[in-house]
Amino acid sequence: MMIKKKFLIVFGISLLSVLTILFLIGLAEDDTPALPPPSPPIKKISVYISGQVKNIAVVELEDDGDLRIVDAVNAAGGLTEFADADAVNLAEKISDGQHIHIPTKEIFLQQNISAAKNDLVNINTADAEKLATLKGIGQAMAQRIIDYREENGSFKSIDEIKNVRGIGEKKFDAFKDKITI
């Protein structure tokens, strides 16, 4: 009977040891899924975009390896109404430090140049009323300019208007950018 008790005690201790080992092995096995590897840091590039975009700026873009000029244009708020999008390949790839310039449509440039020329007063052909629109030139001075022109012929340069009595360097500087011959 003693042997049975010893056998039962040894058997119980062995069973308990096996169950403990199985329990510990179960704890060691982790059912938690493995974390994904960390994503690589996002590379950014900076490009300077100027010309006919809504916001001329240095824009920073996340480089996914397929950045195009259109991405920089969009980051700068898009094109203005005067932009000549046909003069730039919007699908062209870009790189860090690049300068992208969106030009103005030629028709708008020509209109602006034409308007600027039309704003100038031709001192060889303008009447007294037109001459009087110049800063510092009243009706009397406008008439003196016309009289000088009639007596001496057309002005050969805009500087020659300083030969008219009453027009010195200071007065000339006030309107020289508004006259032409």
mmCIF file of C-alpha atoms in Angstrom:
data_model
loop_
_atom_site.group_PDB
_atom_site.id
_atom_site.type_symbol
_atom_site.label_atom_id
_atom_site.label_comp_id
_atom_site.label_asym_id
_atom_site.label_seq_id
_atom_site.Cartn_x
_atom_site.Cartn_y
_atom_site.Cartn_z
ATOM 1 C CA MET A 1 0.000 0.000 0.000
ATOM 2 C CA MET A 2 2.897 2.203 0.675
ATOM 3 C CA ILE A 3 4.142 1.659 -2.800
ATOM 4 C CA LYS A 4 0.782 2.745 -4.187
ATOM 5 C CA LYS A 5 0.920 5.951 -2.187
ATOM 6 C CA LYS A 6 4.470 6.621 -3.307
ATOM 7 C CA PHE A 7 3.457 5.846 -6.864
ATOM 8 C CA LEU A 8 0.463 8.198 -6.641
ATOM 9 C CA ILE A 9 2.618 10.990 -5.139
ATOM 10 C CA VAL A 10 5.317 10.568 -7.821
ATOM 11 C CA PHE A 11 2.634 10.328 -10.498
ATOM 12 C CA GLY A 12 0.898 13.465 -9.156
ATOM 13 C CA ILE A 13 4.153 15.428 -8.987
ATOM 14 C CA SER A 14 5.083 14.289 -12.509
ATOM 15 C CA LEU A 15 1.646 15.223 -13.841
ATOM 16 C CA LEU A 16 1.816 18.583 -12.127
ATOM 17 C CA SER A 17 5.303 19.181 -13.575
ATOM 18 C CA VAL A 18 4.154 18.305 -17.088
ATOM 19 C CA LEU A 19 1.101 20.577 -16.817
ATOM 20 C CA THR A 20 3.277 23.404 -15.474
ATOM 21 C CA ILE A 21 5.714 23.000 -18.358
ATOM 22 C CA LEU A 22 2.837 22.969 -20.875
ATOM 23 C CA PHE A 23 1.345 26.061 -19.279
ATOM 24 C CA LEU A 24 4.679 27.895 -19.411
ATOM 25 C CA ILE A 25 5.154 26.906 -23.051
ATOM 26 C CA GLY A 26 1.661 28.234 -23.778
ATOM 27 C CA LEU A 27 2.581 31.566 -22.206
ATOM 28 C CA ALA A 28 5.758 31.721 -24.265
ATOM 29 C CA GLU A 29 3.807 31.392 -27.491
ATOM 30 C CA ASP A 30 2.447 34.848 -28.355
ATOM 31 C CA ASP A 31 -0.648 34.947 -30.532
ATOM 32 C CA THR A 32 -0.224 38.709 -31.093
ATOM 33 C CA PRO A 33 0.419 39.379 -34.770
ATOM 34 C CA ALA A 34 3.816 40.829 -35.584
ATOM 35 C CA LEU A 35 3.943 44.600 -36.136
ATOM 36 C CA PRO A 36 4.529 45.686 -39.699
ATOM 37 C CA PRO A 37 8.001 47.030 -40.331
ATOM 38 C CA PRO A 38 8.228 50.810 -39.934
ATOM 39 C CA SER A 39 7.615 52.697 -43.140
ATOM 40 C CA PRO A 40 10.621 54.495 -44.564
ATOM 41 C CA PRO A 41 10.774 58.229 -43.802
ATOM 42 C CA ILE A 42 8.909 60.377 -46.319
ATOM 43 C CA LYS A 43 11.348 62.197 -48.597
ATOM 44 C CA LYS A 44 10.451 65.778 -49.377
ATOM 45 C CA ILE A 45 11.714 68.049 -52.124
ATOM 46 C CA SER A 46 11.492 71.798 -52.542
ATOM 47 C CA VAL A 47 10.976 73.569 -55.867
ATOM 48 C CA TYR A 48 10.649 77.261 -56.674
ATOM 49 C CA ILE A 49 7.651 78.022 -58.862
ATOM 50 C CA SER A 50 7.256 81.469 -60.395
ATOM 51 C CA GLY A 51 5.489 83.278 -63.186
ATOM 52 C CA GLN A 52 1.810 82.852 -63.841
ATOM 53 C CA VAL A 53 0.800 80.838 -60.764
ATOM 54 C CA LYS A 54 -1.530 82.126 -58.073
ATOM 55 C CA ASN A 55 1.145 81.991 -55.336
ATOM 56 C CA ILE A 56 4.766 82.389 -56.380
ATOM 57 C CA ALA A 57 6.659 80.383 -53.770
ATOM 58 C CA VAL A 58 9.072 77.664 -52.816
ATOM 59 C CA VAL A 59 6.791 74.658 -52.390
ATOM 60 C CA GLU A 60 7.621 71.513 -50.469
ATOM 61 C CA LEU A 61 6.285 68.276 -51.920
ATOM 62 C CA GLU A 62 6.318 64.700 -50.641
ATOM 63 C CA ASP A 63 8.478 62.817 -53.123
ATOM 64 C CA ASP A 64 6.779 59.590 -54.089
ATOM 65 C CA GLY A 65 9.210 59.169 -56.970
ATOM 66 C CA ASP A 66 6.738 60.414 -59.562
ATOM 67 C CA LEU A 67 6.403 64.163 -58.991
ATOM 68 C CA ARG A 68 5.504 66.297 -62.002
ATOM 69 C CA ILE A 69 5.384 70.031 -62.758
ATOM 70 C CA VAL A 70 1.594 69.886 -62.402
ATOM 71 C CA ASP A 71 2.070 68.849 -58.745
ATOM 72 C CA ALA A 72 4.157 71.971 -58.079
ATOM 73 C CA VAL A 73 1.618 74.150 -59.932
ATOM 74 C CA ASN A 74 -1.200 72.735 -57.806
ATOM 75 C CA ALA A 75 0.816 73.318 -54.625
ATOM 76 C CA ALA A 76 1.223 76.951 -55.720
ATOM 77 C CA GLY A 77 -2.550 77.401 -56.025
ATOM 78 C CA GLY A 78 -2.880 76.673 -59.740
ATOM 79 C CA LEU A 79 -2.393 78.734 -62.884
ATOM 80 C CA THR A 80 -3.548 82.321 -63.412
ATOM 81 C CA GLU A 81 -5.747 83.270 -66.340
ATOM 82 C CA PHE A 82 -2.673 84.723 -68.093
ATOM 83 C CA ALA A 83 -0.612 81.507 -67.896
ATOM 84 C CA ASP A 84 0.643 79.947 -71.103
ATOM 85 C CA ALA A 85 0.238 76.300 -70.059
ATOM 86 C CA ASP A 86 1.075 75.178 -73.596
ATOM 87 C CA ALA A 87 4.603 76.580 -73.213
ATOM 88 C CA VAL A 88 5.370 74.217 -70.301
ATOM 89 C CA ASN A 89 5.213 70.424 -70.208
ATOM 90 C CA LEU A 90 3.085 69.951 -67.077
ATOM 91 C CA ALA A 91 3.810 66.207 -67.149
ATOM 92 C CA GLU A 92 7.588 66.699 -66.889
ATOM 93 C CA LYS A 93 9.235 65.134 -63.820
ATOM 94 C CA ILE A 94 10.711 67.500 -61.254
ATOM 95 C CA SER A 95 13.626 67.290 -58.839
ATOM 96 C CA ASP A 96 14.740 68.933 -55.619
ATOM 97 C CA GLY A 97 15.933 72.525 -56.001
ATOM 98 C CA GLN A 98 14.399 73.008 -59.443
ATOM 99 C CA HIS A 99 13.051 76.394 -60.600
ATOM 100 C CA ILE A 100 9.868 76.174 -62.638
ATOM 101 C CA HIS A 101 8.655 79.298 -64.453
ATOM 102 C CA ILE A 102 5.193 79.490 -66.007
ATOM 103 C CA PRO A 103 5.265 82.156 -68.752
ATOM 104 C CA THR A 104 2.581 84.644 -69.683
ATOM 105 C CA LYS A 105 0.561 84.109 -72.854
ATOM 106 C CA GLU A 106 2.152 86.167 -75.588
ATOM 107 C CA ILE A 107 -1.129 87.866 -76.475
ATOM 108 C CA PHE A 108 -1.349 89.372 -72.971
ATOM 109 C CA LEU A 109 2.244 90.585 -73.143
ATOM 110 C CA GLN A 110 1.557 92.280 -76.474
ATOM 111 C CA GLN A 111 -1.587 93.923 -75.097
ATOM 112 C CA ASN A 112 0.297 95.201 -72.041
ATOM 113 C CA ILE A 113 3.146 96.584 -74.169
ATOM 114 C CA SER A 114 0.637 98.184 -76.501
ATOM 115 C CA ALA A 115 -1.296 99.697 -73.592
ATOM 116 C CA ALA A 116 1.914 101.042 -72.059
ATOM 117 C CA LYS A 117 2.858 102.687 -75.357
ATOM 118 C CA ASN A 118 -0.625 104.181 -75.640
ATOM 119 C CA ASP A 119 -0.271 105.682 -72.169
ATOM 120 C CA LEU A 120 2.822 107.634 -73.240
ATOM 121 C CA VAL A 121 2.403 111.187 -74.473
ATOM 122 C CA ASN A 122 4.160 111.830 -77.778
ATOM 123 C CA ILE A 123 5.686 115.282 -77.313
ATOM 124 C CA ASN A 124 5.999 115.693 -81.099
ATOM 125 C CA THR A 125 2.301 115.148 -81.877
ATOM 126 C CA ALA A 126 0.298 115.758 -78.674
ATOM 127 C CA ASP A 127 -2.069 118.707 -78.464
ATOM 128 C CA ALA A 128 -2.101 121.116 -75.514
ATOM 129 C CA GLU A 129 -4.802 119.143 -73.698
ATOM 130 C CA LYS A 130 -2.789 115.882 -73.861
ATOM 131 C CA LEU A 131 0.452 117.639 -72.851
ATOM 132 C CA ALA A 132 -1.331 119.193 -69.851
ATOM 133 C CA THR A 133 -1.962 115.684 -68.471
ATOM 134 C CA LEU A 134 1.757 115.419 -67.656
ATOM 135 C CA LYS A 135 2.766 116.126 -64.062
ATOM 136 C CA GLY A 136 3.795 119.777 -63.638
ATOM 137 C CA ILE A 137 2.583 120.812 -67.098
ATOM 138 C CA GLY A 138 -0.343 123.200 -67.179
ATOM 139 C CA GLN A 139 -2.062 124.787 -70.181
ATOM 140 C CA ALA A 140 0.468 127.628 -70.457
ATOM 141 C CA MET A 141 3.470 125.252 -70.355
ATOM 142 C CA ALA A 142 1.742 122.919 -72.835
ATOM 143 C CA GLN A 143 1.391 125.860 -75.243
ATOM 144 C CA ARG A 144 5.102 126.716 -74.802
ATOM 145 C CA ILE A 145 5.982 123.113 -75.752
ATOM 146 C CA ILE A 146 3.847 123.372 -78.902
ATOM 147 C CA ASP A 147 5.370 126.782 -79.762
ATOM 148 C CA TYR A 148 8.905 125.398 -79.305
ATOM 149 C CA ARG A 149 8.045 122.440 -81.525
ATOM 150 C CA GLU A 150 6.672 124.730 -84.263
ATOM 151 C CA GLU A 151 9.714 127.022 -84.154
ATOM 152 C CA ASN A 152 12.424 124.332 -83.901
ATOM 153 C CA GLY A 153 10.863 121.259 -85.499
ATOM 154 C CA SER A 154 10.215 117.882 -83.880
ATOM 155 C CA PHE A 155 12.056 116.862 -80.754
ATOM 156 C CA LYS A 156 14.932 114.491 -81.560
ATOM 157 C CA SER A 157 14.990 113.044 -78.018
ATOM 158 C CA ILE A 158 12.824 113.392 -74.944
ATOM 159 C CA ASP A 159 15.690 115.237 -73.181
ATOM 160 C CA GLU A 160 15.349 118.058 -75.700
ATOM 161 C CA ILE A 161 12.092 119.130 -74.008
ATOM 162 C CA LYS A 162 14.302 120.698 -71.300
ATOM 163 C CA ASN A 163 15.085 123.410 -73.878
ATOM 164 C CA VAL A 164 11.522 124.725 -73.416
ATOM 165 C CA ARG A 165 11.530 127.709 -71.054
ATOM 166 C CA GLY A 166 10.310 126.631 -67.596
ATOM 167 C CA ILE A 167 11.193 122.941 -67.894
ATOM 168 C CA GLY A 168 14.233 122.099 -65.833
ATOM 169 C CA GLU A 169 15.734 118.855 -64.629
ATOM 170 C CA LYS A 170 13.340 118.529 -61.666
ATOM 171 C CA LYS A 171 10.185 119.029 -63.722
ATOM 172 C CA PHE A 172 11.554 116.771 -66.478
ATOM 173 C CA ASP A 173 12.239 113.979 -63.937
ATOM 174 C CA ALA A 174 8.586 114.171 -62.835
ATOM 175 C CA PHE A 175 7.220 113.196 -66.274
ATOM 176 C CA LYS A 176 10.107 111.717 -68.307
ATOM 177 C CA ASP A 177 8.722 108.164 -67.953
ATOM 178 C CA LYS A 178 5.392 109.289 -69.414
ATOM 179 C CA ILE A 179 6.664 110.803 -72.675
ATOM 180 C CA THR A 180 7.925 109.541 -76.002
ATOM 181 C CA ILE A 181 8.898 110.965 -79.401
#
